[in-house]
Short mmCIF file of C-alpha atoms and ligand atoms in Angstrom, two decimals:
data_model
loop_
_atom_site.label_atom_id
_atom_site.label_comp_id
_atom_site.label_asym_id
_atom_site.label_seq_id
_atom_site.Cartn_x
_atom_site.Cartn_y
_atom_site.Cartn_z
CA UNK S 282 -16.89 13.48 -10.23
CA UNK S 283 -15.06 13.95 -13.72
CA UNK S 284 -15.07 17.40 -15.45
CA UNK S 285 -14.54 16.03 -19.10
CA UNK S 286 -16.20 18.38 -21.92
CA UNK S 287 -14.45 16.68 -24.95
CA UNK S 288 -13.67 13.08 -25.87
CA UNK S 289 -10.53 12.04 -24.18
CA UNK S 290 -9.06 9.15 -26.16
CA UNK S 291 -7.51 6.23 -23.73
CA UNK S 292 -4.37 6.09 -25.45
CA UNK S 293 -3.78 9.44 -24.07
CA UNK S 294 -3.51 8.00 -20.45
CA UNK S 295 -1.86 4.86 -20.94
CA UNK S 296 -2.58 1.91 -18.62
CA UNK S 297 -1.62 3.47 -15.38
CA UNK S 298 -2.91 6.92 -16.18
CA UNK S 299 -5.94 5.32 -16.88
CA UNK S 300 -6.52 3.87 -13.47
CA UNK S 301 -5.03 6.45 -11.48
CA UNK S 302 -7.53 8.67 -13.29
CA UNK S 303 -10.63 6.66 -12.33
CA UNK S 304 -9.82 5.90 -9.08
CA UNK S 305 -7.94 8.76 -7.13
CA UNK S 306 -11.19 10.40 -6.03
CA UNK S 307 -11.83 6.91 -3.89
CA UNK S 308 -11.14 6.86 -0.09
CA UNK S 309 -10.42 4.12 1.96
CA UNK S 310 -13.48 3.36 5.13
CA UNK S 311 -12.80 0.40 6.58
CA UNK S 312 -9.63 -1.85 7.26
CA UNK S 313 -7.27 -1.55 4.04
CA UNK S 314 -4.22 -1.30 4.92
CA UNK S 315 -2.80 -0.91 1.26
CA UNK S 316 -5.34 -0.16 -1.53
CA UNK S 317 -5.08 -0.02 -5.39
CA UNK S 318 -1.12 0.36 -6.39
CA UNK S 319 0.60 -2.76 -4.92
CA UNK S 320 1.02 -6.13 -6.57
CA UNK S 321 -1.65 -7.22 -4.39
CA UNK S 322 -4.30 -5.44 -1.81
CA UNK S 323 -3.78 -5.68 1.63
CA UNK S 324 -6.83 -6.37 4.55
CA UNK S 325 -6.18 -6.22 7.91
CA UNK S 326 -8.04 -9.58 9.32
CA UNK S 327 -7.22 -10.94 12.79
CA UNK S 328 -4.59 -9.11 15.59
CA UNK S 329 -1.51 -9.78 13.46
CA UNK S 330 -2.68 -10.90 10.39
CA UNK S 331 -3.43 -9.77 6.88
CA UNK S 332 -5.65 -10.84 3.96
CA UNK S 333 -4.54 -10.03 0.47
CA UNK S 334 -6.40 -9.96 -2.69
CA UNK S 335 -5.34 -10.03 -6.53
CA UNK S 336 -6.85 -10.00 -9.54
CA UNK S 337 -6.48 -10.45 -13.66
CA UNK S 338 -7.66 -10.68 -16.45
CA UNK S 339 -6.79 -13.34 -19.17
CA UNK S 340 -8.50 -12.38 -22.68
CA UNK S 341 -8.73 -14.52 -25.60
CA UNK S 342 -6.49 -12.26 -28.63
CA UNK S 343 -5.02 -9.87 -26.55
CA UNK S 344 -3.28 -12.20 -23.55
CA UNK S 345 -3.56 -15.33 -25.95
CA UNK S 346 -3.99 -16.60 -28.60
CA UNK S 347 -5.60 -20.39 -28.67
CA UNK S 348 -3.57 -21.39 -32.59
CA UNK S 349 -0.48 -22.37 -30.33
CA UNK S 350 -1.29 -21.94 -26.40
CA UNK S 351 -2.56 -25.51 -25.34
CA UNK S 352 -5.97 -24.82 -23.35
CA UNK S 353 -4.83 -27.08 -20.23
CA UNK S 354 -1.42 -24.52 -20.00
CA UNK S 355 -3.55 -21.86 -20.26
CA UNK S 356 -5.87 -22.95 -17.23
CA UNK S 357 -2.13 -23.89 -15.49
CA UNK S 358 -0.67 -20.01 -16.31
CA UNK S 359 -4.10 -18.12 -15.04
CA UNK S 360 -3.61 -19.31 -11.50
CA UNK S 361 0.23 -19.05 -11.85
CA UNK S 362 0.17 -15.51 -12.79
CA UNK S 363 -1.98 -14.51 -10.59
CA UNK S 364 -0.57 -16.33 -7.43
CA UNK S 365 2.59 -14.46 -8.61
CA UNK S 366 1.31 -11.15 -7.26
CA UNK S 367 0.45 -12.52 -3.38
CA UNK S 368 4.08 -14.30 -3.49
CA UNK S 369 5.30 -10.35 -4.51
CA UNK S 370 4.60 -9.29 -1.29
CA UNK S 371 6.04 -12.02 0.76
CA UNK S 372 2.38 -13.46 1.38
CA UNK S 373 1.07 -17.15 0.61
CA UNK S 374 -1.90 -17.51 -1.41
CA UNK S 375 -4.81 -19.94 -0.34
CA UNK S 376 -7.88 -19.84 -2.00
CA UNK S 377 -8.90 -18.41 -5.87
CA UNK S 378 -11.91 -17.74 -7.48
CA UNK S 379 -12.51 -18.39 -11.26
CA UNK S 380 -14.51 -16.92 -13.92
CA UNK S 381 -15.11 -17.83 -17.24
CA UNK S 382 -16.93 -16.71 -20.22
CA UNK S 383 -17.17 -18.81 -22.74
CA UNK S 384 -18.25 -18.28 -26.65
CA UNK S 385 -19.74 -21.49 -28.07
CA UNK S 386 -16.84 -22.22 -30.38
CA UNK S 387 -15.50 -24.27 -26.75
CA UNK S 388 -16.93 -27.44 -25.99
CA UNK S 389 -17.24 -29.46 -22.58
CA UNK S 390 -13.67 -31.40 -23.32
CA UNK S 391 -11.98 -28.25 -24.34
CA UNK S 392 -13.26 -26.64 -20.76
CA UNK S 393 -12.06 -29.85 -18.70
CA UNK S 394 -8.90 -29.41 -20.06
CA UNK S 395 -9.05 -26.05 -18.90
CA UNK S 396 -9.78 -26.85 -15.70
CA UNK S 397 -7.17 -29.70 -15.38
CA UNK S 398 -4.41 -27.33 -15.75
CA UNK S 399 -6.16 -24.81 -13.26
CA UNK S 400 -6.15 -27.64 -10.75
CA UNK S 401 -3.11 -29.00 -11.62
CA UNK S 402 -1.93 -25.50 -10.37
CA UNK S 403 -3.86 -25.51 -7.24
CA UNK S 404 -2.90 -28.68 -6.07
CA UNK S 405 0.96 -27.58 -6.98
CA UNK S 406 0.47 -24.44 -5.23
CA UNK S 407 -1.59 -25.83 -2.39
CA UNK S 408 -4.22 -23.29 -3.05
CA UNK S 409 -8.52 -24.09 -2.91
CA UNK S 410 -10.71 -22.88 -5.76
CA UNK S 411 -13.72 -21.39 -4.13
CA UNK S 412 -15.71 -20.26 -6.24
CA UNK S 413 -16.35 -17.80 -9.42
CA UNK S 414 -18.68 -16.89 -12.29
CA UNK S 415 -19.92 -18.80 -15.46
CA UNK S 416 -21.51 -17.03 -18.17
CA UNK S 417 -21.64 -17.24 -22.20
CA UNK S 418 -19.87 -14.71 -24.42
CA UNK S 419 -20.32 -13.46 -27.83
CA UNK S 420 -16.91 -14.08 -28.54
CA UNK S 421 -13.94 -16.12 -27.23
CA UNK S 422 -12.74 -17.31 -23.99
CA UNK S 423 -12.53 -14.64 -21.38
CA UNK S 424 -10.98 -15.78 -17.71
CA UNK S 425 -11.09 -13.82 -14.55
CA UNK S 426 -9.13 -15.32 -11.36
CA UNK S 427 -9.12 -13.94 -7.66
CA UNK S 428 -6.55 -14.79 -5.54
CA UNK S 429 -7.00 -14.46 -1.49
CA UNK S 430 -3.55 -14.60 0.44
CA UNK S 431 -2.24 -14.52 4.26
CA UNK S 432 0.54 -12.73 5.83
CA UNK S 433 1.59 -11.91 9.05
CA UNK S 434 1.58 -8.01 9.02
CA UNK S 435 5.03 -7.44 9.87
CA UNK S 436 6.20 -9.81 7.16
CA UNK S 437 4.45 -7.90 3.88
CA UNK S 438 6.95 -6.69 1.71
CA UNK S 439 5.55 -3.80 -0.46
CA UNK S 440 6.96 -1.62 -3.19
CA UNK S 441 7.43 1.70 -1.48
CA UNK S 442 10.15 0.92 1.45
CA UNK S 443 13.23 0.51 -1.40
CA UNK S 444 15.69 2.89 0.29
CA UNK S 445 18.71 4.50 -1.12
CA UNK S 446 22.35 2.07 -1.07
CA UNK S 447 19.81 -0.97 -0.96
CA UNK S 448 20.76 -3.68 -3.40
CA UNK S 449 18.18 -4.64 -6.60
CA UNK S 450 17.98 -8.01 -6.80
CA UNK S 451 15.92 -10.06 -9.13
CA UNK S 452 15.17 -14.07 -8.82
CA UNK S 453 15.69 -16.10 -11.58
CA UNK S 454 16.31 -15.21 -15.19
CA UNK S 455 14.43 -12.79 -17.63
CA UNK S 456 13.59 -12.41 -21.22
CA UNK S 457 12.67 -15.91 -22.18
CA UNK S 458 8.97 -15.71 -21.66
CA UNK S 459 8.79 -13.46 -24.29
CA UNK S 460 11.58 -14.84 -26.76
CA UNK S 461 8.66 -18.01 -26.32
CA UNK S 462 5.89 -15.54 -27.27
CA UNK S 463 8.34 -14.12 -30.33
CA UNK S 464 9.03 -17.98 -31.45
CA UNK S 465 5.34 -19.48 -31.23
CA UNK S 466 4.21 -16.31 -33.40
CA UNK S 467 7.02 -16.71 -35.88
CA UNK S 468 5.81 -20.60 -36.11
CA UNK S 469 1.99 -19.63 -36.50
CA UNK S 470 3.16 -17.09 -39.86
CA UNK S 471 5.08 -20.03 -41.23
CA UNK S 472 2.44 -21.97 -40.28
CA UNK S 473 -0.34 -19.50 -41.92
CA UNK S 474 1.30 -19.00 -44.91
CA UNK S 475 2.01 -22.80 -45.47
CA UNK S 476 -0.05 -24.97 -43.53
CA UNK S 477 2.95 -27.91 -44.63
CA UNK S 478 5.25 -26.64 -43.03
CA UNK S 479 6.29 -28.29 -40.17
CA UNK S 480 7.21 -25.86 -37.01
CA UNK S 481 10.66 -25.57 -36.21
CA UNK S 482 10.59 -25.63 -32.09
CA UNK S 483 13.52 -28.06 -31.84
CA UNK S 484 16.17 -26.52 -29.05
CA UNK S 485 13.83 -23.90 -27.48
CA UNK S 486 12.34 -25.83 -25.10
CA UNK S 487 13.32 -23.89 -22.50
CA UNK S 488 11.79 -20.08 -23.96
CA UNK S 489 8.58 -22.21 -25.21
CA UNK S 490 7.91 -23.37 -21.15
CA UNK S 491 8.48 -20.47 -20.05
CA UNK S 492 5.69 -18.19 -22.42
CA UNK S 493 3.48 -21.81 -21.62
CA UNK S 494 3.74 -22.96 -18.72
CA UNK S 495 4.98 -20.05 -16.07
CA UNK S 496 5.67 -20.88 -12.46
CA UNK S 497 5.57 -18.19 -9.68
CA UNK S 498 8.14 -17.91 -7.22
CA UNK S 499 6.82 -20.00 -3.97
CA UNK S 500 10.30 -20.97 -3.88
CA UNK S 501 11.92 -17.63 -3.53
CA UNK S 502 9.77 -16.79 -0.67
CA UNK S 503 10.30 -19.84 1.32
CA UNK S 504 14.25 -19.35 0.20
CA UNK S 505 14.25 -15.39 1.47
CA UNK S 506 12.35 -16.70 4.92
CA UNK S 507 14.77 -19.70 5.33
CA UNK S 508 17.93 -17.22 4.68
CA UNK S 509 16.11 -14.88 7.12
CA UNK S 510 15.68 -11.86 5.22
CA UNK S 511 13.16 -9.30 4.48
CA UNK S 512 13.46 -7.10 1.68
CA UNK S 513 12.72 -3.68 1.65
CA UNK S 514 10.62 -3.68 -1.26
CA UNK S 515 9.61 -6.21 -3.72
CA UNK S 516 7.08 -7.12 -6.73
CA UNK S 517 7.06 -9.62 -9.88
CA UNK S 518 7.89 -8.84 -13.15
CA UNK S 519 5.24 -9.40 -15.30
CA UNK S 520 5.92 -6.27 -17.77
CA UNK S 521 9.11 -6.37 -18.00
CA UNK S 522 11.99 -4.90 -15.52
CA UNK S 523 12.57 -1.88 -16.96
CA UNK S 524 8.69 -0.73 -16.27
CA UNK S 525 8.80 -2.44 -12.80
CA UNK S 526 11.78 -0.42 -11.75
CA UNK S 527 9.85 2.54 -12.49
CA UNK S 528 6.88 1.25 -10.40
CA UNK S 529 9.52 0.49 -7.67
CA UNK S 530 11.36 3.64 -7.84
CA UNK S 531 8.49 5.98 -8.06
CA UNK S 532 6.50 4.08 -5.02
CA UNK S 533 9.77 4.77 -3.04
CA UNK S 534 11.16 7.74 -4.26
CA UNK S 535 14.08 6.61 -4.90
CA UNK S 536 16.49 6.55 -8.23
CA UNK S 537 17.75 2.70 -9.33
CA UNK S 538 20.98 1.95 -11.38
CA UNK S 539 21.02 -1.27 -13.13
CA UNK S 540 24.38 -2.82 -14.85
CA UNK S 541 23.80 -4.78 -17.70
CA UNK S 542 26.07 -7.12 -17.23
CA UNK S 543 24.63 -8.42 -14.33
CA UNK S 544 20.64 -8.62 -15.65
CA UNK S 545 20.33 -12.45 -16.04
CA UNK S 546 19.34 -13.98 -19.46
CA UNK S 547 19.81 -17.56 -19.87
CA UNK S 548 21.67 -18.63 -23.00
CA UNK S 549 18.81 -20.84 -25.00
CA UNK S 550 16.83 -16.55 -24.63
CA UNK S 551 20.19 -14.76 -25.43
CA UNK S 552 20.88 -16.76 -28.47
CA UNK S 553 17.18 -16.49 -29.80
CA UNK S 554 17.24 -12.94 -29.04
CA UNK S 555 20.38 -12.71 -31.81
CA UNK S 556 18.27 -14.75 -34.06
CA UNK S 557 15.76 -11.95 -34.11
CA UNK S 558 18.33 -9.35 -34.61
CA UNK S 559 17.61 -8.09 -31.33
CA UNK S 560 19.68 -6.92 -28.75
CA UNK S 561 19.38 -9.56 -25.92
CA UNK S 562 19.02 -7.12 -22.93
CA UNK S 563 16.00 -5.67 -24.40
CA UNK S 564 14.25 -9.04 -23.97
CA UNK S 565 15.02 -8.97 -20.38
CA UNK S 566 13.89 -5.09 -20.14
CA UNK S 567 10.78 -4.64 -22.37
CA UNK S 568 9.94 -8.28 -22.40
CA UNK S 569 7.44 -9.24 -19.67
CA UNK S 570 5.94 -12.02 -18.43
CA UNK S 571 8.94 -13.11 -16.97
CA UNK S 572 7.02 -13.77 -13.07
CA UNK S 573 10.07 -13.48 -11.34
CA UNK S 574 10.73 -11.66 -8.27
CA UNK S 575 12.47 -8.48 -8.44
CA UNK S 576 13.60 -6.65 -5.07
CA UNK S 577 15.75 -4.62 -3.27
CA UNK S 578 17.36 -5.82 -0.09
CA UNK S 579 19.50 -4.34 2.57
CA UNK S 580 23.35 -4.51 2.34
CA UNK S 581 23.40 -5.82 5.86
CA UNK S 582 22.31 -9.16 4.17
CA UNK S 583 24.71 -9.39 1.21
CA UNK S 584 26.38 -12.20 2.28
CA UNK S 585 23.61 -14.18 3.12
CA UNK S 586 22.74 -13.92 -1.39
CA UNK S 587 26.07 -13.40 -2.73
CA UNK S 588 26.79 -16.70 -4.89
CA UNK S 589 22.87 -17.83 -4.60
CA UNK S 590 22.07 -19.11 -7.69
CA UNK S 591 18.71 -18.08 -7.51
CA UNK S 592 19.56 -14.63 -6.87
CA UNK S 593 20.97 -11.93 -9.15
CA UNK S 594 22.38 -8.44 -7.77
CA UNK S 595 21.70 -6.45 -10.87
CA UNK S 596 22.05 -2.96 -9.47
CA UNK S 597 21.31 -0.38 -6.02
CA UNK S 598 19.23 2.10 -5.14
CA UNK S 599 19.85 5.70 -5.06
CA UNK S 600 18.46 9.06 -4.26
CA UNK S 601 15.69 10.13 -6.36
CA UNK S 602 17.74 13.09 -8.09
CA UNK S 603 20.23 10.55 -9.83
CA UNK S 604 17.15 9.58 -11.82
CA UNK S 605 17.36 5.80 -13.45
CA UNK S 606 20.28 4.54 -15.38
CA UNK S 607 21.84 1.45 -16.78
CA UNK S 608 25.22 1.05 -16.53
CA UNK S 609 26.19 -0.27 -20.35
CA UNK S 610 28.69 -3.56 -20.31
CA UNK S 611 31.27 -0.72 -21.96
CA UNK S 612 31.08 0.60 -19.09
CA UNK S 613 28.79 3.76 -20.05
CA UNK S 614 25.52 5.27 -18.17
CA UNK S 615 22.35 5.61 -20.00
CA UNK S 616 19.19 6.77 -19.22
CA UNK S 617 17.00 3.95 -18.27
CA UNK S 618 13.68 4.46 -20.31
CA UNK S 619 10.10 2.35 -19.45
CA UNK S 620 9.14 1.11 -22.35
CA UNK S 621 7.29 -2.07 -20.95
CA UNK S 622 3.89 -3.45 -22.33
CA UNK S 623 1.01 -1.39 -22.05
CA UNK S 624 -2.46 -1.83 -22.17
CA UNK S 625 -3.33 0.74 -24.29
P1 ADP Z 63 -0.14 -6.20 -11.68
O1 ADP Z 63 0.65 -5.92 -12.92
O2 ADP Z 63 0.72 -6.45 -10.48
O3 ADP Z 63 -1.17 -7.28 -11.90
P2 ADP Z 63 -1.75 -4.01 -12.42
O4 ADP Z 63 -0.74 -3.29 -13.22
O5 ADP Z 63 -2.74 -4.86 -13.11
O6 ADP Z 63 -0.97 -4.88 -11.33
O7 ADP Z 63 -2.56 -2.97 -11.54
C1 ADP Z 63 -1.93 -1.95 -10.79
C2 ADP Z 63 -2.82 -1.58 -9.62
O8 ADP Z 63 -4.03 -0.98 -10.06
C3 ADP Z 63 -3.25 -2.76 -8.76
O9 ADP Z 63 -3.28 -2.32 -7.42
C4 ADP Z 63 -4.65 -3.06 -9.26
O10 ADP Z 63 -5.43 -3.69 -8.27
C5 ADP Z 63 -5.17 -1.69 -9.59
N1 ADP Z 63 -6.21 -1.66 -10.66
C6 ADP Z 63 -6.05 -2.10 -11.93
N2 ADP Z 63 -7.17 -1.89 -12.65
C7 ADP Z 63 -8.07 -1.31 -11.81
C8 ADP Z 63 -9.41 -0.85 -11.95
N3 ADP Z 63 -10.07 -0.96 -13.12
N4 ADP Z 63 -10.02 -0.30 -10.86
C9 ADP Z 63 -9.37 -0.22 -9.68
N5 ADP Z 63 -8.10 -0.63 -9.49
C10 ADP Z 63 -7.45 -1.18 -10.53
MG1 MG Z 64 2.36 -7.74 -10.08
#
């Protein structure tokens, strides 16, 4: 199946590389309609309807780290997250499934909290837990949830129809998720270093909610349903947008121009950003974790967004040959480079 002599190091492949390498010698034999590559799978069930399926990991000191991350948010964010990706293709999640594995070090409280944000979630979302998998590990808290959607066919929104003169639009704002992650760490040095010290939090509520306690976009599809329109293409940010509109753009072949002006960043992210010495748009673009909605919609519905507040026209689509570029706020054009997280 693989013709590998040497020892390939993973790094070499990166995330995506990776699982395009392990899987492109799979074919499809029964009813997928849409396979690995998507936010979410896609399983044709009944005449007109679909059945989509997610999944993700959450790993104790690479996805989180339990110093500063409250166990009941965490048990809250693993179902957001991951009802995030059915929302990304215009779908409505009903049932997960969760796995755990679970070192020792947690006892039965620390797991009931767990599970009270995980149901707090569910009963938010209106989704069922079903079922999953229990087991010990040597180390840590490892969480595994399965999300099961429904669609009607003609309504799933993936991320290969993006066409050129479309307009990008993304929901809400970005960057803050990760200005949270950059604050909480900052805290936890201070913190290590002088166990006194009290953490200074006061002001960021806002970025700190938003690395906690994530919500996925439910709203935006009932909003883009109730406004009557179907975009082209769609999926959430979760590694930041400059990465996603390379996912987008390559799944369409299409190019993408984004003006910086128009990325949204609420103040509370752009002023922590300065703190940090960092330039605020790259919070928004290399960030992550954001689970907002980004898209691209048809100019025939324009009108029907323009003013939304929960909408932001950031940018269009173009042919594939004018490649992807950010307009600067000076008004110049530079290469638009993905330099999202990776897993590797
Ligand atoms: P997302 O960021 O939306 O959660 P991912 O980046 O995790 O999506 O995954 C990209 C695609 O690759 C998805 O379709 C996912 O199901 C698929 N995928 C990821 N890991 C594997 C794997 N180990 N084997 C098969 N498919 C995978
Ligand atoms: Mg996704």
């Amino acid at each position: 199946m693989f013709e590998n002599a040497a020892r390939t190091e993973l790094s070499t492949l990166g995330e995506f590389g990776l699982i395009d390498h392990l899987t492109k010698n799979f074919e499809l034999k029964n009813n997928t309609i849409k396979g690995i590559g998507d936010d979410a799978a896609v399983i044709k069930s009944t005449e007109n309807k679909v059945t989509l399926v997610s999944t993700d990991w959450l790993l104790e000191g690479v996805h989180f780290d339990l110093s500063y991350f409250p166990i009941k948010h965490l048990g809250y964010k693993a179902i957001t997250v991951n009802l995030s990706d059915i929302y990304a293709m215009n779908a409505k999640p009903k049932q997960v499934t969760v796995s755990i594995g679970s070192s020792n070090r947690f006892s039965l409280e620390a797991l009931e909290e767990l599970y009270s944000g995980i149901q707090l979630a569910c009963d938010r979302y209106g989704v069922d837990l079903v079922g999953g998998d229990t087991s010990s590990s040597k180390q840590g808290l490892v969480i595994s949830v399965t999300v099961i959607g429904e669609a009607d066919e003609s309504k799933v929104v993936y991320r290969n129809g993006a066409k050129p003169l479309d307009l990008l639009v993304v929901s809400g704002d970005l960057g803050a998720a990760y200005c949270g992650f950059q604050l909480l760490e900052r805290e936890k040095r201070v913190f290590l270093a002088n166990p006194q010290a009290q953490p200074d939090l006061a002001g960021h509520d806002y970025i700190i909610e938003r690395q906690l306690k994530p919500e996925a976009r439910k709203d935006i599809i009932d909003l883009l349903e109730a406004l009557e329109i179907k975009p082209t293409s769609m999926m959430d940010i979760s590694d930041g947008l400059s990465s996603e509109c390379f996912h987008l753009a390559k799944q369409s072949n299409v190019g993408i121009t984004i003006y910086e002006e128009k990325v949204p960043i609420d103040p509370t992210t752009y002023n922590f950003a300065r703190e940090l010495e960092l330039d605020p748009i790259l919070t928004a673009l290399s960030g992550g974790e954001d689970y907002e909605l980004l898209m691209t919609i048809s100019q025939s519905d324009y009108k029907k967004i323009e003013n939304h507040p929960d909408f932001s026209i950031i940018g269009f689509v173009t042919p594939p040959e004018d490649g992807m570029n950010m307009i600067s706020k000076g008004g110049q054009k530079h290469t638009l480079k993905a330099q999202g997280w990776t897993a590797f």
